[in-house]
Coordinates of C-alpha atoms and ligand atoms in Angstrom, one line a residue:
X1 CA -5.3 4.4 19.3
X2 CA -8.1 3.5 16.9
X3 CA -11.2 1.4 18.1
X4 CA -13.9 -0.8 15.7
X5 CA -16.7 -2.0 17.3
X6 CA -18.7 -4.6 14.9
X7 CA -22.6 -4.6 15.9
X8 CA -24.1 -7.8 14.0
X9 CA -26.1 -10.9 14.6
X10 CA -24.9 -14.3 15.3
X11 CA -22.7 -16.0 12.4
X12 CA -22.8 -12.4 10.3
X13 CA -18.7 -13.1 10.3
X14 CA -17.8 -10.8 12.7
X15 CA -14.6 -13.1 13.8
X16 CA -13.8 -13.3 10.4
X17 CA -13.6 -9.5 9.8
X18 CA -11.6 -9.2 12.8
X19 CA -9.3 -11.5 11.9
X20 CA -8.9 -10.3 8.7
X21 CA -8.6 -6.2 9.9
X22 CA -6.5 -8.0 12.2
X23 CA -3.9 -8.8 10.4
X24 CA -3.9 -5.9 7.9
X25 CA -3.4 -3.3 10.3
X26 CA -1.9 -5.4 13.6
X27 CA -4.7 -4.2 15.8
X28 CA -5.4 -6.2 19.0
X29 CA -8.8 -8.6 18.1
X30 CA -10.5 -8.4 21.8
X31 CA -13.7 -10.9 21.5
X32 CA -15.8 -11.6 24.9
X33 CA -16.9 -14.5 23.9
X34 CA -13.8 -15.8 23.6
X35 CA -12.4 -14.2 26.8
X36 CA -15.6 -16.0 28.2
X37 CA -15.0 -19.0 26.5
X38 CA -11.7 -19.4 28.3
X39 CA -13.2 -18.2 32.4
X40 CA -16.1 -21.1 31.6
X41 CA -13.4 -23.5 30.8
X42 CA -12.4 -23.7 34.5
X43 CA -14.1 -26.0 36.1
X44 CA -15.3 -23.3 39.0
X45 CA -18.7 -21.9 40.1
X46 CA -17.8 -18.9 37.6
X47 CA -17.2 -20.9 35.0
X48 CA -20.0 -23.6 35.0
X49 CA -22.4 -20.0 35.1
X50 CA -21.0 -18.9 32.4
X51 CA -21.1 -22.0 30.3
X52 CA -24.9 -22.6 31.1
X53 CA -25.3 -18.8 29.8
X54 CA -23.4 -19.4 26.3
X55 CA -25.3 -22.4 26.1
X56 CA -28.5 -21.1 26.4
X57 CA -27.6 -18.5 23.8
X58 CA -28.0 -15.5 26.5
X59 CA -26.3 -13.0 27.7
X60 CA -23.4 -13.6 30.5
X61 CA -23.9 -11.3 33.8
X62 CA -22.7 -7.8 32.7
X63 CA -20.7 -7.4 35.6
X64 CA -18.5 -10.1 35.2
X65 CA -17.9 -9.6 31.4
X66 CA -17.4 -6.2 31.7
X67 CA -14.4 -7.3 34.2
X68 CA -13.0 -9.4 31.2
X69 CA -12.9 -6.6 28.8
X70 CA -11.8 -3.8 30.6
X71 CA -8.4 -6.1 31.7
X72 CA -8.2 -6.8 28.1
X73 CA -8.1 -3.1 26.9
X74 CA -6.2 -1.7 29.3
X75 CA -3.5 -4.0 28.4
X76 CA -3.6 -3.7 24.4
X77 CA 0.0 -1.8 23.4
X78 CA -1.6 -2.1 19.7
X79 CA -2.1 1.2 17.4
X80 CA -5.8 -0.1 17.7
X81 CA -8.3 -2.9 18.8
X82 CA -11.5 -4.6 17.0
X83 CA -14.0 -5.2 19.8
X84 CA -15.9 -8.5 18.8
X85 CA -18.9 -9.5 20.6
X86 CA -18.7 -6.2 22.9
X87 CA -20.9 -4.6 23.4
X88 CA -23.9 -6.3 23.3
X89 CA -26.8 -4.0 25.1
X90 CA -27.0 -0.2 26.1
X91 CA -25.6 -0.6 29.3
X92 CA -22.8 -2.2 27.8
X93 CA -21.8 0.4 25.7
X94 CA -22.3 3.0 28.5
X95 CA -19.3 1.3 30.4
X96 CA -17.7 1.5 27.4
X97 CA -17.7 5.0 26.9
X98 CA -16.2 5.3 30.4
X99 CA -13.4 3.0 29.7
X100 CA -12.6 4.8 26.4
X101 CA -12.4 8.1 28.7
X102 CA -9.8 6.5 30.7
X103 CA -7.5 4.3 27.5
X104 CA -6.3 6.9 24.8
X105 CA -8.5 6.4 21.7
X106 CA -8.5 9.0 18.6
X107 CA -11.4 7.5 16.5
X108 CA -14.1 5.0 17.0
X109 CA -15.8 3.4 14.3
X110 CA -18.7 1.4 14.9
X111 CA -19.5 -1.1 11.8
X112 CA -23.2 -2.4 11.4
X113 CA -23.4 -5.7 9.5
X114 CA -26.7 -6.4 8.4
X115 CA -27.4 -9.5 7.3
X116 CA -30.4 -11.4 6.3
X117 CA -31.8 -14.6 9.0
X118 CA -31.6 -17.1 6.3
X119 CA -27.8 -16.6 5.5
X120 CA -26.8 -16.4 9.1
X121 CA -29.0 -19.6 9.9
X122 CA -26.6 -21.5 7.6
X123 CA -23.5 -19.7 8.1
X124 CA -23.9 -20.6 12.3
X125 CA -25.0 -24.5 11.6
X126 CA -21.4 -24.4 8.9
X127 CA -19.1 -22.9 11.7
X128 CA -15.9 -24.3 13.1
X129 CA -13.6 -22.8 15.6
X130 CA -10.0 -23.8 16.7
X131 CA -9.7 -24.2 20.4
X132 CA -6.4 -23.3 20.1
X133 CA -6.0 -20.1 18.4
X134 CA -9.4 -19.3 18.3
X135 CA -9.6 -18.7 14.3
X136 CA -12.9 -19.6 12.4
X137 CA -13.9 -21.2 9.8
X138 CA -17.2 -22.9 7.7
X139 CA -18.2 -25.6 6.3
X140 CA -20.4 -24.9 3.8
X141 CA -18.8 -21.4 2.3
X142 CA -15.9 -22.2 0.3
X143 CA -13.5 -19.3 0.8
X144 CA -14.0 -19.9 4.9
X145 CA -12.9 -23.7 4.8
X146 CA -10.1 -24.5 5.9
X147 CA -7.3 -26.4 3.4
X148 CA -7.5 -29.4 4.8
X149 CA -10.8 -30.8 6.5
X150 CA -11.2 -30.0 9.9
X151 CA -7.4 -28.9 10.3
X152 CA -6.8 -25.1 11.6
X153 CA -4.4 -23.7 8.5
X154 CA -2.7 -21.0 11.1
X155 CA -2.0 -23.3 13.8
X156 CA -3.0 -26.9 13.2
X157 CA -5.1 -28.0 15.5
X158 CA -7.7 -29.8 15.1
X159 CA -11.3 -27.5 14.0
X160 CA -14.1 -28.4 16.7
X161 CA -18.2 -27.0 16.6
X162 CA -18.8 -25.0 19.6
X163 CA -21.3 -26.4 22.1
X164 CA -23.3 -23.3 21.5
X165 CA -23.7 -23.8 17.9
X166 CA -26.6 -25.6 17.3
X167 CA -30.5 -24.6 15.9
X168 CA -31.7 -24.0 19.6
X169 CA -28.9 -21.6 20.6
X170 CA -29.0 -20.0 17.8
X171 CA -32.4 -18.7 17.8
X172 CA -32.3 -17.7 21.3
X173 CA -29.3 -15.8 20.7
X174 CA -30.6 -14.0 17.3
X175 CA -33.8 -12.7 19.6
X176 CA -31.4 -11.4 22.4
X177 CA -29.8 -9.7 19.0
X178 CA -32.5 -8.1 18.2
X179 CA -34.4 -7.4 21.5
X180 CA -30.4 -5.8 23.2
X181 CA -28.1 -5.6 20.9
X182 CA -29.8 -4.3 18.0
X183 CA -30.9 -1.0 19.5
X184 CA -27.2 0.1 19.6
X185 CA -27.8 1.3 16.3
X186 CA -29.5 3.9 17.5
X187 CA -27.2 5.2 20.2
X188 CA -23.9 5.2 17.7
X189 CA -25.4 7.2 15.5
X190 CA -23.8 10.5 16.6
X191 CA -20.9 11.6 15.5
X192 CA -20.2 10.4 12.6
X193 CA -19.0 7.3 14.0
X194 CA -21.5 4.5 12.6
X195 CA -21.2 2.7 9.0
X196 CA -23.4 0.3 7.4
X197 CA -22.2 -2.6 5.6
X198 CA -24.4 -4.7 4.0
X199 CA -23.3 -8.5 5.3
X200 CA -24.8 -11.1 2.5
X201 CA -22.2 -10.7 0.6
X202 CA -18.4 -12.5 0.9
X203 CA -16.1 -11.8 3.8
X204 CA -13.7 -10.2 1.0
X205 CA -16.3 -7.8 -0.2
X206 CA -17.6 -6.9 3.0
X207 CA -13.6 -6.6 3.9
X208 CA -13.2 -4.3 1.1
X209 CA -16.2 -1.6 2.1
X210 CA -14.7 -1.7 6.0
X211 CA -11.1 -1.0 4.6
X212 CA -11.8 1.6 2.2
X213 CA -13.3 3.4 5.0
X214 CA -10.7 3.1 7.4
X215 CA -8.1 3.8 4.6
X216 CA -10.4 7.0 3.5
X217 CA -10.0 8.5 7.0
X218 CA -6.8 7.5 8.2
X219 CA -5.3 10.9 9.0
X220 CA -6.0 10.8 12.6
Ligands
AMP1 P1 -19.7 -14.8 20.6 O1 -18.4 -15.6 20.7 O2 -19.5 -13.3 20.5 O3 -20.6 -15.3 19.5 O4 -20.5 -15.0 22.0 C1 -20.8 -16.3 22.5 C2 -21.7 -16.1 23.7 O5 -20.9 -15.5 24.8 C3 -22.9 -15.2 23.7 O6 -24.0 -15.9 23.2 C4 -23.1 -14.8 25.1 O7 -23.6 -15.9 25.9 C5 -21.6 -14.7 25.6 N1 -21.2 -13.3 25.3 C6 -20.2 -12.8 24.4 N2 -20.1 -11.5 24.5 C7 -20.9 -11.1 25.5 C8 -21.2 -9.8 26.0 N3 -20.6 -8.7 25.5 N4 -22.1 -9.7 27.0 C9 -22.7 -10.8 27.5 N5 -22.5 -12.1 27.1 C10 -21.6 -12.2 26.0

């Protein structure tokens, strides 16, 4: 099994490159955020936590997202899985290593997206998401709307704004990017397995540079 880890910050397009790898190569799109999304939409102590936390653009207790994920992977029967969201700081991908020992995974790639704070600002105030099959779209960049206004294309339900994505969130969340996250860099670059993609350009072109290098090395 093959595993892509995208490291970026907030509104970079991460969804939309998973969605779009995902339905090239039928890998399994595992996004915490949206395994999150769903725990904080019980109305339970659990979930009101974890809705205050994604509101407040920080990061949810590692503990209980870790619990998420690893349910998630160990149930993928896909060839491979893109890991959206996850993971997020160095502890993170510690635990992940240790899952990985224990799930059967060839090849890891881990793809940086760099984008500049300008273009994300806009793309995270543009984005809409469907509650129902979690696919994303934007207002404002004309290959990511949708056909028709504020209608999901893939199931047809109507497009909603996330409560977490407004100006306030956002800039909380692009610190905790840069003070956690960010520093993964760092720690995947061994082995060959990190990539840099430059992320100001269009989800195509930045789709092209992450499939040519899957497609250059796909005799594992
Ligand atoms: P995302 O959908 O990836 O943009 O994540 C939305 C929010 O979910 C983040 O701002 C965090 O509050 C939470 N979240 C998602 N993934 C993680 C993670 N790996 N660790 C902790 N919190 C996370």
């Amino acid at each position: 099994m093959r595993g892509i880890i995208l490291i970026a910050p907030p509104a970079a397009g991460k969804g939309t490159q998973s969605s779009l790898l995902c339905k090239k190569y039928k890998f399994a799109h595992v996004s915490t955020g949206d395994l999150l999304r769903e725990a904080a939409s019980k109305d339970t102590p659990e979930g009101i936590y974890i809705k205050e936390k994604m509101n407040s653009g920080e990061l949810v207790d590692n503990e209980l997202t870790i619990k998420l994920l690893e349910e998630k992977l160990k149930s993928i029967k896909a060839s491979g899985f893109i890991l959206d969201g996850f993971p997020r700081d160095l502890d993170q991908a510690k635990k992940l290593d240790q899952i990985m020992d224990e799930i059967d995974i060839t090849r890891l790639y881990v793809f940086h997206i760099d984008v500049d704070l300008e273009i994300v600002k806009m793309r995270y105030t543009g984005r809409v998401a469907c509650p129902s099959c979690g696919e994303i779209y934007n207002k404002f960049i004309d290959e990511l709307k949708p056909s028709q206004e504020g209608i999901c294309d893939k199931c047809g339900h109507e497009l909603i704004t996330r409560s977490d994505d407004n100006e306030k969130t956002f800039n909380k969340r692009f610190e905790v990017y840069a003070d956690k996250t960010k520093p993964l860099i760092k720690f995947y670059n061994r082995e060959k397995m990190l990539y840099h993609i430059d992320g100001n350009r269009s989800a195509k072109e930045i789709n092209k540079q992450i499939v040519d290098i899957l497609e250059g090395d796909n005799n594992d």
